[in-house]
Short mmCIF file of C-alpha atoms in Angstrom, two decimals:
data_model
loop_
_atom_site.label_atom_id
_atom_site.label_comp_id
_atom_site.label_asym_id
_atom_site.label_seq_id
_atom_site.Cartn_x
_atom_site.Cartn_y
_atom_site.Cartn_z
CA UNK A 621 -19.68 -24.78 -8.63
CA UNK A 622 -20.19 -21.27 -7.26
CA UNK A 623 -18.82 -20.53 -4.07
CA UNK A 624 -20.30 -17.80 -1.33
CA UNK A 625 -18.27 -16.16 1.24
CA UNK A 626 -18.85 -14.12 4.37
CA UNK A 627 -18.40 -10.44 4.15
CA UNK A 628 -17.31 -10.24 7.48
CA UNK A 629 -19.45 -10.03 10.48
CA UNK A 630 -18.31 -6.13 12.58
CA UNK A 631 -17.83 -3.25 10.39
CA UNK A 632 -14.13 -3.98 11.13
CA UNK A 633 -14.30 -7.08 9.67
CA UNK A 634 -16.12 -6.09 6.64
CA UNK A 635 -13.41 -3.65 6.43
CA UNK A 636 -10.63 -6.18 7.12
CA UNK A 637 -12.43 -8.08 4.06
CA UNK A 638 -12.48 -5.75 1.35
CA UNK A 639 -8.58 -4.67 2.19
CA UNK A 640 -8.00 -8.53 1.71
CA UNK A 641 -9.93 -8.90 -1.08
CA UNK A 642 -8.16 -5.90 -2.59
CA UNK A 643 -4.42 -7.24 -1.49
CA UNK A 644 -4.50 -10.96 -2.10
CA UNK A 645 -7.75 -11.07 -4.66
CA UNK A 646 -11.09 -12.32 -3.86
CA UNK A 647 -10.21 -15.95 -4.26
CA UNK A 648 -7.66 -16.48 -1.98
CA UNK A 649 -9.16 -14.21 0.65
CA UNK A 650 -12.37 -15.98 2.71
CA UNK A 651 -13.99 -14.00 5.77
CA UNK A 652 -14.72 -16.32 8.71
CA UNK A 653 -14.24 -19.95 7.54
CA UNK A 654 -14.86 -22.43 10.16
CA UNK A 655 -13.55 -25.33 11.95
CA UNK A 656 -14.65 -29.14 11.86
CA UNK A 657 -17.06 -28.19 15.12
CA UNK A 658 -18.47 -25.60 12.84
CA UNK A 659 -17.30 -22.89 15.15
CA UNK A 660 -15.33 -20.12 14.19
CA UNK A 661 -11.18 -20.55 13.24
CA UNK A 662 -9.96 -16.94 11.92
CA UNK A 663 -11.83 -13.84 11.71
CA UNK A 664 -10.00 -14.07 7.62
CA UNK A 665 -7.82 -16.71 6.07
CA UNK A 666 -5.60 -16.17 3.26
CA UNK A 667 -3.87 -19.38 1.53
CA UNK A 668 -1.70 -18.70 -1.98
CA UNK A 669 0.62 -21.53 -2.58
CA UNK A 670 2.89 -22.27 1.10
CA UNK A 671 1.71 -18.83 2.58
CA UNK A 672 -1.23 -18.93 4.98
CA UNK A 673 -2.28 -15.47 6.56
CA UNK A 674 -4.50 -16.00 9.70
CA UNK A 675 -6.06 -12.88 10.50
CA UNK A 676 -7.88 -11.86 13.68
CA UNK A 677 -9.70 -8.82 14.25
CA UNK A 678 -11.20 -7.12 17.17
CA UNK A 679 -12.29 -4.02 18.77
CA UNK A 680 -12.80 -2.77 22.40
CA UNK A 681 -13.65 0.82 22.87
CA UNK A 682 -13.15 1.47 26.84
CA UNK A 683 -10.83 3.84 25.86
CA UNK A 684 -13.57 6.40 24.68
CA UNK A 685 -14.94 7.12 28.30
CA UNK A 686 -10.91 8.62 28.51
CA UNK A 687 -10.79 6.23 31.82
CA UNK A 688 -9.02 8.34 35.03
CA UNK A 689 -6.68 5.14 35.56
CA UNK A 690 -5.00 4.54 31.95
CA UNK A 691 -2.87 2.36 33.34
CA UNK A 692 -5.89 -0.24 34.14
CA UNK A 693 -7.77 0.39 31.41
CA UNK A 694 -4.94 -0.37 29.49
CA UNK A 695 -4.31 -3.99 30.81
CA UNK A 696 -7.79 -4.92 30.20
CA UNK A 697 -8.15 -3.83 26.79
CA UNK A 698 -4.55 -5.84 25.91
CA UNK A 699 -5.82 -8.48 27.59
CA UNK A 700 -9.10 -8.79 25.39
CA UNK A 701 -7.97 -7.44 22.12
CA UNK A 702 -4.11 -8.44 22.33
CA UNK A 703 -3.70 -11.30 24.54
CA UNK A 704 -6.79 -13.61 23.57
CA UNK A 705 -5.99 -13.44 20.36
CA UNK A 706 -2.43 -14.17 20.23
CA UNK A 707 -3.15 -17.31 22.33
CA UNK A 708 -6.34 -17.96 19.87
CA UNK A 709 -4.12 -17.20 16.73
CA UNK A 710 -1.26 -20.03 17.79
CA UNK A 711 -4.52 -22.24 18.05
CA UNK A 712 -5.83 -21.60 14.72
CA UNK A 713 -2.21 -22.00 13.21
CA UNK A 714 -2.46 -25.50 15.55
CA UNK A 715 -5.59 -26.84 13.88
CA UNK A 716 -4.13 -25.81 9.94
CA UNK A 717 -1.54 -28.06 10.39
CA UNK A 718 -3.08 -30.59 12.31
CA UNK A 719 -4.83 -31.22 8.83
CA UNK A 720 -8.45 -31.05 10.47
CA UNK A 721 -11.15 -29.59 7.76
CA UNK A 722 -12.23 -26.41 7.23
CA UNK A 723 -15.15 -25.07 5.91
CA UNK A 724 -16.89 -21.76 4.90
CA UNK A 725 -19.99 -21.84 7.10
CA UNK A 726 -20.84 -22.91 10.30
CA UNK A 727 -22.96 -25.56 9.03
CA UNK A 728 -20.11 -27.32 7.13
CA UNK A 729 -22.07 -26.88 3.87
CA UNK A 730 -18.84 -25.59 1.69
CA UNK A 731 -15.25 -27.01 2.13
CA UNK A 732 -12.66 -24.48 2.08
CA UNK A 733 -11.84 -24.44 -1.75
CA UNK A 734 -7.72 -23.71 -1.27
CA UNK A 735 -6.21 -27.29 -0.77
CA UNK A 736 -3.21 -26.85 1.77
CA UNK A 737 0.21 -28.53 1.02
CA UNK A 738 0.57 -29.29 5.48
CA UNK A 739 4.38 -30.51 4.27
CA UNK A 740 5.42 -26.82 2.99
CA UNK A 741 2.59 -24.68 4.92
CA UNK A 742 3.92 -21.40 6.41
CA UNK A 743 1.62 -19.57 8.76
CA UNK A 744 1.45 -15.73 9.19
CA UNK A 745 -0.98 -15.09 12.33
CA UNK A 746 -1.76 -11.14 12.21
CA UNK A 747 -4.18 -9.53 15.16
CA UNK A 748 -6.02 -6.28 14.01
CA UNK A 749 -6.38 -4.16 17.14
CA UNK A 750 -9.08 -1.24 16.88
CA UNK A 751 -10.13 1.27 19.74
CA UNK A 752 -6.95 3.07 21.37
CA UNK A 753 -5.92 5.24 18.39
CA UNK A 754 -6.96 8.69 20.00
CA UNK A 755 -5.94 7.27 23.53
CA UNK A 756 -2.52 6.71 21.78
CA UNK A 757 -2.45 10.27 20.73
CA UNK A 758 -3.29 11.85 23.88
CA UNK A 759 -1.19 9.80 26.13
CA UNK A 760 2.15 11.45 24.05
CA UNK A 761 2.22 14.18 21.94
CA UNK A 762 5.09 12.20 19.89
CA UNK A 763 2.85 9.88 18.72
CA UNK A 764 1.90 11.32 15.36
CA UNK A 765 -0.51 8.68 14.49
CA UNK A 766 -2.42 6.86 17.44
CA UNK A 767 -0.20 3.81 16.38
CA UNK A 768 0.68 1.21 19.08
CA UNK A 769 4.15 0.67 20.02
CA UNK A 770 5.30 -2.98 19.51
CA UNK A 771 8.28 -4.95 21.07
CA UNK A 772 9.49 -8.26 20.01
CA UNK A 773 11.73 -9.76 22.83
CA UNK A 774 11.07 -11.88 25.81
CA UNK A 775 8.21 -10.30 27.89
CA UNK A 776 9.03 -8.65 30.59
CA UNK A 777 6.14 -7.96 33.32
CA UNK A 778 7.94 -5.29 34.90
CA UNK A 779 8.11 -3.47 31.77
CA UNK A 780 4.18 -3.12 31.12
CA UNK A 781 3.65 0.50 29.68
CA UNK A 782 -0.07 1.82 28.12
CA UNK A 783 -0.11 1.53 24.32
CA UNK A 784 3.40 -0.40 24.13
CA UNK A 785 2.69 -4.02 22.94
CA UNK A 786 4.90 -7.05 23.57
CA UNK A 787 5.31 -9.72 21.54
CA UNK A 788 7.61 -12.90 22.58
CA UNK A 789 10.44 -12.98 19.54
CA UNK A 790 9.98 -17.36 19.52
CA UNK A 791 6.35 -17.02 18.75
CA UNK A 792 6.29 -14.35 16.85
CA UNK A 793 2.41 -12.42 15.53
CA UNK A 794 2.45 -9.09 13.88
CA UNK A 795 -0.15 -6.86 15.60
CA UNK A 796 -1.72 -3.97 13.33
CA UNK A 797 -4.19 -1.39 14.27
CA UNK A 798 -6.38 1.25 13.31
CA UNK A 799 -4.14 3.32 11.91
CA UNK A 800 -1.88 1.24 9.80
CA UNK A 801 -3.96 -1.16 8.95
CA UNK A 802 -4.97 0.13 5.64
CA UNK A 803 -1.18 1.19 5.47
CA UNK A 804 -0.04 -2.11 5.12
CA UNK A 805 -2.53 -3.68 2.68
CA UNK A 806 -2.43 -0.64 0.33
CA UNK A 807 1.43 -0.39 0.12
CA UNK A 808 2.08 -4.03 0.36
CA UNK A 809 -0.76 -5.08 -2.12
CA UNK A 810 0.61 -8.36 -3.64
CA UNK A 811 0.70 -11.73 -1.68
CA UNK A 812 4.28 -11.48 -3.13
CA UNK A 813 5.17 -8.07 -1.28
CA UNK A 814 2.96 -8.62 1.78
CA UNK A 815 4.62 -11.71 2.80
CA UNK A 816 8.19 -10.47 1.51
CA UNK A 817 7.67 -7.44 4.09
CA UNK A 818 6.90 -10.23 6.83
CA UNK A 819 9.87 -12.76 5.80
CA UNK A 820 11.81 -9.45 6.41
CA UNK A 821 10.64 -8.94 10.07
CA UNK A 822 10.21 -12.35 10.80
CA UNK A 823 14.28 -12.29 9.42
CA UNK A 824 14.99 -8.96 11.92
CA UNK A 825 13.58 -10.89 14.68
CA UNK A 826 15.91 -13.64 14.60
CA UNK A 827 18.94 -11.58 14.45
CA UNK A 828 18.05 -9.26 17.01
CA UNK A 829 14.81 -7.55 19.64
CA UNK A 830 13.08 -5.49 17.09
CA UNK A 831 10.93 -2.68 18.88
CA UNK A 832 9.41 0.35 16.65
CA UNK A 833 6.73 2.99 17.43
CA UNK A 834 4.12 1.96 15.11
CA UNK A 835 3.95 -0.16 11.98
CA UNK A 836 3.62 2.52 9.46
CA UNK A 837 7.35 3.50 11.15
CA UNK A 838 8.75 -0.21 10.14
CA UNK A 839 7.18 -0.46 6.92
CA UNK A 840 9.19 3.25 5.90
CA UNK A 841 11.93 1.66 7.09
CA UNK A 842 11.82 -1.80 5.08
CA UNK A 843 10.87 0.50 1.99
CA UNK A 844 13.90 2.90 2.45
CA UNK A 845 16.15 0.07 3.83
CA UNK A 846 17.56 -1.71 0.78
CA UNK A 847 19.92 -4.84 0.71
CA UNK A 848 21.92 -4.77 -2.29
CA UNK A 849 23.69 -7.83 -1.94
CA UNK A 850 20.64 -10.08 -1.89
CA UNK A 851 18.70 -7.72 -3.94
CA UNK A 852 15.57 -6.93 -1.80
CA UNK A 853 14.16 -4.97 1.54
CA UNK A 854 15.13 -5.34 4.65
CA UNK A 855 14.53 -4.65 8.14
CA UNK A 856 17.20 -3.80 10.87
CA UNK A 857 20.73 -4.24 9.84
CA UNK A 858 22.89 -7.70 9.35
CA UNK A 859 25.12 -6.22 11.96
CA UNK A 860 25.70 -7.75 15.81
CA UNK A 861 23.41 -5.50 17.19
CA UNK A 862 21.24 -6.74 20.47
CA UNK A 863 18.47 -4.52 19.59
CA UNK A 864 16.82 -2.28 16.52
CA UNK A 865 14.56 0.19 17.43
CA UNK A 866 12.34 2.31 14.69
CA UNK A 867 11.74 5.63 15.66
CA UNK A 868 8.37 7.68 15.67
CA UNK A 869 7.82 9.77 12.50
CA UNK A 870 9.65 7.27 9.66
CA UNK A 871 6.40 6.92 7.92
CA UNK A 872 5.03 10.23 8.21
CA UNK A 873 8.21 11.59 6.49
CA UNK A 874 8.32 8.96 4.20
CA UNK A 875 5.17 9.49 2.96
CA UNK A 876 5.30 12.81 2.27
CA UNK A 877 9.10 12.44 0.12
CA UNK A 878 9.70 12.37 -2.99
CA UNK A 879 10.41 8.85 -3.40
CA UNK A 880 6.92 7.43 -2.10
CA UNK A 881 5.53 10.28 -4.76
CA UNK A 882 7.12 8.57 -7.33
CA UNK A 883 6.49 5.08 -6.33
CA UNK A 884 3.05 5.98 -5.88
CA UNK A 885 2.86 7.46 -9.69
CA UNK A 886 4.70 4.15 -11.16
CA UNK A 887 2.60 2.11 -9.59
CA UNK A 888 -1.01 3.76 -11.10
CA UNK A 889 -1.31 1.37 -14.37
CA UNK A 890 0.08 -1.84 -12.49
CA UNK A 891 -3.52 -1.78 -11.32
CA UNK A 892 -5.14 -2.29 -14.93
CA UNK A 893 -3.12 -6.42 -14.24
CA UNK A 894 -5.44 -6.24 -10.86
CA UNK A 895 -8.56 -5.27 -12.62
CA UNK A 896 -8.24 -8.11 -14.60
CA UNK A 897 -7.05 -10.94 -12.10
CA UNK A 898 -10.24 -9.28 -10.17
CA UNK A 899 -12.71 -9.92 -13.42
CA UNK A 900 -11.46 -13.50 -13.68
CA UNK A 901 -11.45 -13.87 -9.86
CA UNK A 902 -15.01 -13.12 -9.76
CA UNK A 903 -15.54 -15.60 -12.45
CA UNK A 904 -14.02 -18.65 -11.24
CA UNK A 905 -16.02 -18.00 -7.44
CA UNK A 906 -18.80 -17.90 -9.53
CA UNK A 907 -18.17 -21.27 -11.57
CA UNK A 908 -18.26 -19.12 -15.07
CA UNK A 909 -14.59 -19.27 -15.89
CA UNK A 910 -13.63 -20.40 -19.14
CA UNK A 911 -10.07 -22.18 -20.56
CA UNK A 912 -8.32 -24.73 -18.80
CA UNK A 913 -7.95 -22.48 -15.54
CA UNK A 914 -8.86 -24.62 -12.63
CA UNK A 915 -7.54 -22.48 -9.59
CA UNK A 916 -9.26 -24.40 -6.35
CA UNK A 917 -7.10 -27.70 -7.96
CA UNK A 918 -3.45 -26.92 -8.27
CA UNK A 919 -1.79 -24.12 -10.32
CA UNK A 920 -3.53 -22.19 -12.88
CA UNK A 921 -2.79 -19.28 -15.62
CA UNK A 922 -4.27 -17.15 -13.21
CA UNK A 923 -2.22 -18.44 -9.91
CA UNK A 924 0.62 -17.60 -11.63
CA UNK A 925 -0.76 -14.28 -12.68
CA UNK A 926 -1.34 -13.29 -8.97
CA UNK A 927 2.48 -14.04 -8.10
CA UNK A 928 3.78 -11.17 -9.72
CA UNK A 929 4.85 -8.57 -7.47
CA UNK A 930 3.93 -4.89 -7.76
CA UNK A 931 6.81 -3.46 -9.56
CA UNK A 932 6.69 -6.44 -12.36
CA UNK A 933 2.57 -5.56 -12.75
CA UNK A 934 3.87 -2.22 -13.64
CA UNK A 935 5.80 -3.91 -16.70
CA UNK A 936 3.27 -6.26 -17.65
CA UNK A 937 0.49 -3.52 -17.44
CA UNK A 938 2.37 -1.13 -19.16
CA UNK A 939 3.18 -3.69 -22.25
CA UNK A 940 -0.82 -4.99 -22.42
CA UNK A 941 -2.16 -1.14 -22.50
CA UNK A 942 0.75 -0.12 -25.22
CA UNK A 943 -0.29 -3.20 -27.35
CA UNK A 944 -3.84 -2.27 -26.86
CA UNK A 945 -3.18 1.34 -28.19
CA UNK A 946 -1.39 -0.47 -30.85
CA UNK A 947 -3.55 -2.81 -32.14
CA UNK A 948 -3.42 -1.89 -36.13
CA UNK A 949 -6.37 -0.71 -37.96
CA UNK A 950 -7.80 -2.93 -40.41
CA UNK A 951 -11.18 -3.76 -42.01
CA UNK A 952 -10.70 -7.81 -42.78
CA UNK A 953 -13.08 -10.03 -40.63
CA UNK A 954 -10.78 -11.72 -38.28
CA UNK A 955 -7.49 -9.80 -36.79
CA UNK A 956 -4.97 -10.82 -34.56
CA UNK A 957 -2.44 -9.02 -32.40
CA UNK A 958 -0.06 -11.40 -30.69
CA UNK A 959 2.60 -9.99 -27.95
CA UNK A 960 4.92 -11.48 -25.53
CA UNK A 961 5.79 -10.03 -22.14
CA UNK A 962 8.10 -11.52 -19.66
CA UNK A 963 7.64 -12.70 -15.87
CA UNK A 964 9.41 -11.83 -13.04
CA UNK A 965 10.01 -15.26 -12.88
CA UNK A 966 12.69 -16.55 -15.01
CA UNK A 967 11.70 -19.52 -17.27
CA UNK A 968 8.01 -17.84 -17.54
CA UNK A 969 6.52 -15.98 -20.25
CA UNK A 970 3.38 -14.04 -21.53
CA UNK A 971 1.28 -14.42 -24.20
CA UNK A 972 -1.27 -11.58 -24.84
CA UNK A 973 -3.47 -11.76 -27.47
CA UNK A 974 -6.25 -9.36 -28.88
CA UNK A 975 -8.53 -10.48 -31.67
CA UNK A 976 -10.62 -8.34 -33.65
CA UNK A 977 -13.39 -10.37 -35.52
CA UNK A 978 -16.58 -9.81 -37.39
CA UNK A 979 -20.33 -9.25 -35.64
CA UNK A 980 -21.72 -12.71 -36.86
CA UNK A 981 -18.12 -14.97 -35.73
CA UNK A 982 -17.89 -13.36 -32.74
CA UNK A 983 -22.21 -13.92 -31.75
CA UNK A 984 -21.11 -17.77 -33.20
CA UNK A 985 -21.64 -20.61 -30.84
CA UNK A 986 -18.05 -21.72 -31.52
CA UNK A 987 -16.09 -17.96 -31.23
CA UNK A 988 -14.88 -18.93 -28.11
CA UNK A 989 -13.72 -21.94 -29.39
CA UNK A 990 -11.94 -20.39 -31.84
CA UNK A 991 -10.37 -18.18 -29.67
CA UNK A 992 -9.09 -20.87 -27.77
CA UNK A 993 -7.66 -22.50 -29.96
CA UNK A 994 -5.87 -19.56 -31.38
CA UNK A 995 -4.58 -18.89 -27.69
CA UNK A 996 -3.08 -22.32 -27.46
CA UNK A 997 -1.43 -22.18 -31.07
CA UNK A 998 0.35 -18.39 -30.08
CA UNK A 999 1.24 -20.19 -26.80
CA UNK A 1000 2.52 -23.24 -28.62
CA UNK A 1001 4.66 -20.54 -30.61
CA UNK A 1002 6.23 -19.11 -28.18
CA UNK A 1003 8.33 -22.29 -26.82
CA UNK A 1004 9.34 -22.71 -30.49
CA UNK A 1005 10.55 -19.61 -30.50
CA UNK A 1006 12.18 -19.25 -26.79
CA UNK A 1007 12.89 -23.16 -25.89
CA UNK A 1008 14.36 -22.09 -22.93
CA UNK A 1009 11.31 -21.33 -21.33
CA UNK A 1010 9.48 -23.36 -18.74
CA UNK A 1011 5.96 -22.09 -18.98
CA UNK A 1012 4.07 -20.24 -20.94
CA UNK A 1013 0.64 -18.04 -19.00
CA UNK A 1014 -1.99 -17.36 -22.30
CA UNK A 1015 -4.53 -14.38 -21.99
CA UNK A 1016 -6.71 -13.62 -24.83
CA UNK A 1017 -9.22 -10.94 -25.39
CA UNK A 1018 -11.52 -9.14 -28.09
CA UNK A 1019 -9.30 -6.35 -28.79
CA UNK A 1020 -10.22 -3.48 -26.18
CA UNK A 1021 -9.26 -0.81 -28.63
CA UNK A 1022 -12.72 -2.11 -30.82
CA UNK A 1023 -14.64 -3.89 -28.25
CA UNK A 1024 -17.77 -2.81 -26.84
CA UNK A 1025 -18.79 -2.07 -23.21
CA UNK A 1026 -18.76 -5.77 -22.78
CA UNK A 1027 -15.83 -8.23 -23.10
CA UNK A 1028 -14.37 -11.70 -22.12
CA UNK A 1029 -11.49 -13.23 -21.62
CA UNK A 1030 -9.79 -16.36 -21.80
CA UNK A 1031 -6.24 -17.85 -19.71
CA UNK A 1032 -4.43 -20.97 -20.56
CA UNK A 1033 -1.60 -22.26 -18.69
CA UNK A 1034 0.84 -24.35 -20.64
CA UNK A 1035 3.91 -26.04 -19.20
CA UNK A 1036 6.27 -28.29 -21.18
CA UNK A 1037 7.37 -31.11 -18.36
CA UNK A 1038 6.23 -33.36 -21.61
CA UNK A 1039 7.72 -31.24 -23.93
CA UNK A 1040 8.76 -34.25 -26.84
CA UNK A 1041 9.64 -33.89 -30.86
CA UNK A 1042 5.50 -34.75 -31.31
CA UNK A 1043 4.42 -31.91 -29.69
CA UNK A 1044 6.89 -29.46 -31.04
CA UNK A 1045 6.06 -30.98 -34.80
CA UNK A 1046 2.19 -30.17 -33.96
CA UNK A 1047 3.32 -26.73 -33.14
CA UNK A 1048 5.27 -26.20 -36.28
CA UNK A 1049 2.94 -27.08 -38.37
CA UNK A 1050 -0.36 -25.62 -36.63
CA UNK A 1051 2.28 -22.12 -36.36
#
């Protein structure tokens, strides 16, 4: 069944919405779902496996009349954009788990298609904050973006300065703004590396107050701050310190370094493995998609697609375009071009495959069949040949390098829990 979603409501919201959709992919990402009283719960919500991102937005621009008594002005607009939400965000992260439904629309029409596992959930709640950037810039020439400060420690009243946010440490909620929103979502662009740059504050936080001068400043510092004993990013340092602050500026001199130039350049053909989780995206919220992908009921070939981080879509891109280039030259009717490519996760594997056929098999009522079938035999193949492996993610394709302007595709997720001598027999012989 197709399924529609809100495009946001506020031109920040629409905005909010197409970062999303961009980040996380268009069907994990739904704009304004609703609660059992059909009245709103997020302004976005995000679910992918345990990880549930509850995002609320909002604007107040009292700051463009450049107010004579900042200091006023300032409480008001924290209090309406900062404040109400926070409270409103440990609501929404109440009702999740309280198991209550939630639906698409007001009118209750459309259940929210992700089911939620309320034994494993983890919730992210993230407030947007628009209208203070240029009051940010003005009130300190430091403060090279219009970013708001943030603070997570307990509050303290006494300590209530314009543009500096705090945020109690034991209910933690990341606050972005106008500036660094787009930051985040466009260097962070994978469920896996958006939520892996949140474990890693959320992490900080525990050890120690974490305060920084915008967000752009603490994501430079997570990307420049490596731990090489566990292998991954990190925020602050694992030693006894009290408090880690992030100075002003990180991000504006990371950003302009040489390594973010050549991250930036690796990164360009990872997004040919997002073009195609979009296509297929698309497809399923449409009711169109084809194989045995069923993504809105439990894992799928293309769940386990959207896992990969960034860096491993550089790989798998990388090996899919070189095979395409590759793909020999012949002038029989039907030709295959089978490759395997590995997953960052171990046990899982890849199974690309590009198939050249004739005009009249490929307009045939049963090419897709065919196709299929093929898909499933390669796939079979591959746990002959690598027993090891746990799972095997099928794509297969008319071969790009001959196709037309026009092309399909089809995913198949096999696992081998019931891996037995029959099915490995079938395999040999079908091989």
């Amino acid at each position: 069944m197709a399924i529609s979603k809100s495009e946001g409501v506020s031109p920040t919201e629409r905005l909010l919405a197409e970062l999303c959709d961009r980040t996380f992919l268009r069907l994990w990402s739904y704009p304004n779902p609703c609660r059992d009283d059909g009245k709103e719960l997020c302004d976005l919500l995000v679910v992918f496996e345990n990880e549930v991102l509850i995002f609320f937005d909002r604007e107040n621009r009292r700051f463009d009349q450049n107010p004579e008594d900042v200091d006023l002005a300032w409480r008001r607009w924290r209090k309406e954009v900062i404040d109400k939400q926070v409270a409103t965000a440990h609501g929404a992260e109440r009702y999740i788990r309280s198991g209550r439904s939630i639906y698409l629309d007001p009118q209750k029409n459309q259940p929210f298609p992700i089911p939620i596992d309320l034994s494993q959930v983890r919730c992210h709640k993230i407030v947007v904050a628009h209208g203070v950037k240029e009051a940010c810039k003005r009130a300190s020439s430091a403060n090279v973006s219009g970013s708001l400060a943030i603070s997570y420690d307990e509050k303290d009243e006494r300590f209530d300065h314009p543009f500096f946010v705090q945020i109690d440490r034991k209910q933690p909620v990341h606050i972005l703004d106008t500036e660094n929103l787009e930051i985040a979502l466009n260097e962070l662009d994978t469920i896996f590396d958006f939520t892996a740059y949140l474990d890693a504050k959320l992490d900080a936080i525990q050890r120690h107050a974490l305060s920084y001068c915008g967000e752009e400043d603490a994501i430079a510092h997570y990307f420049l701050n490596f731990d090489e004993t566990k292998n991954r990013h990190m925020i602050g340092t694992l030693d006894a310190f009290e408090t880690v602050h992030i100075g002003e500026g990180e991000w504006f001199d990371f950003e302009r370094s040489e390594p973010y130039a050549r991250r930036k350049a690796a990164n360009q053909t990872s997004y040919f493995w997002d073009r195609l989780l979009q296509i297929t995206s698309n497809n399923a919220l449409k009711g169109v998609l084809g194989g045995n992908s069923k993504p809105f009921h439990g894992k799928s070939a293309l769940h386990f697609m959207a896992m990969e981080p960034r860096f491993s879509r550089r790989g798998l891109s990388d090996f899919m375009l070189k095979s395409i280039r590759n793909f020999p030259e012949s002038d029989e009717p039907l030709v295959r071009n089978v490759s395997l490519m590995p997953s960052f996760y171990e046990g899982t594997v890849y199974v690309f495959l590009q198939l050249k056929a004739s005009d009249d098999l490929r307009n045939s009522e049963t090419y897709r069949e065919v196709r299929s079938g093929m898909l499933e035999i390669a796939c079979g193949a591959a746990k002959l040949r690598m027993p090891a492996i746990k799972r095997v993610i099928g794509i297969a394709t008319d071969a790009p390098k001959f196709a037309g302007k026009t092309n399909s595709e089809d995913l198949l997720l096999m696992e081998f829990e019931d891996w037995n001598a029959e099915r490995r027999a079938y395999y040999e012989e079908a091989d």
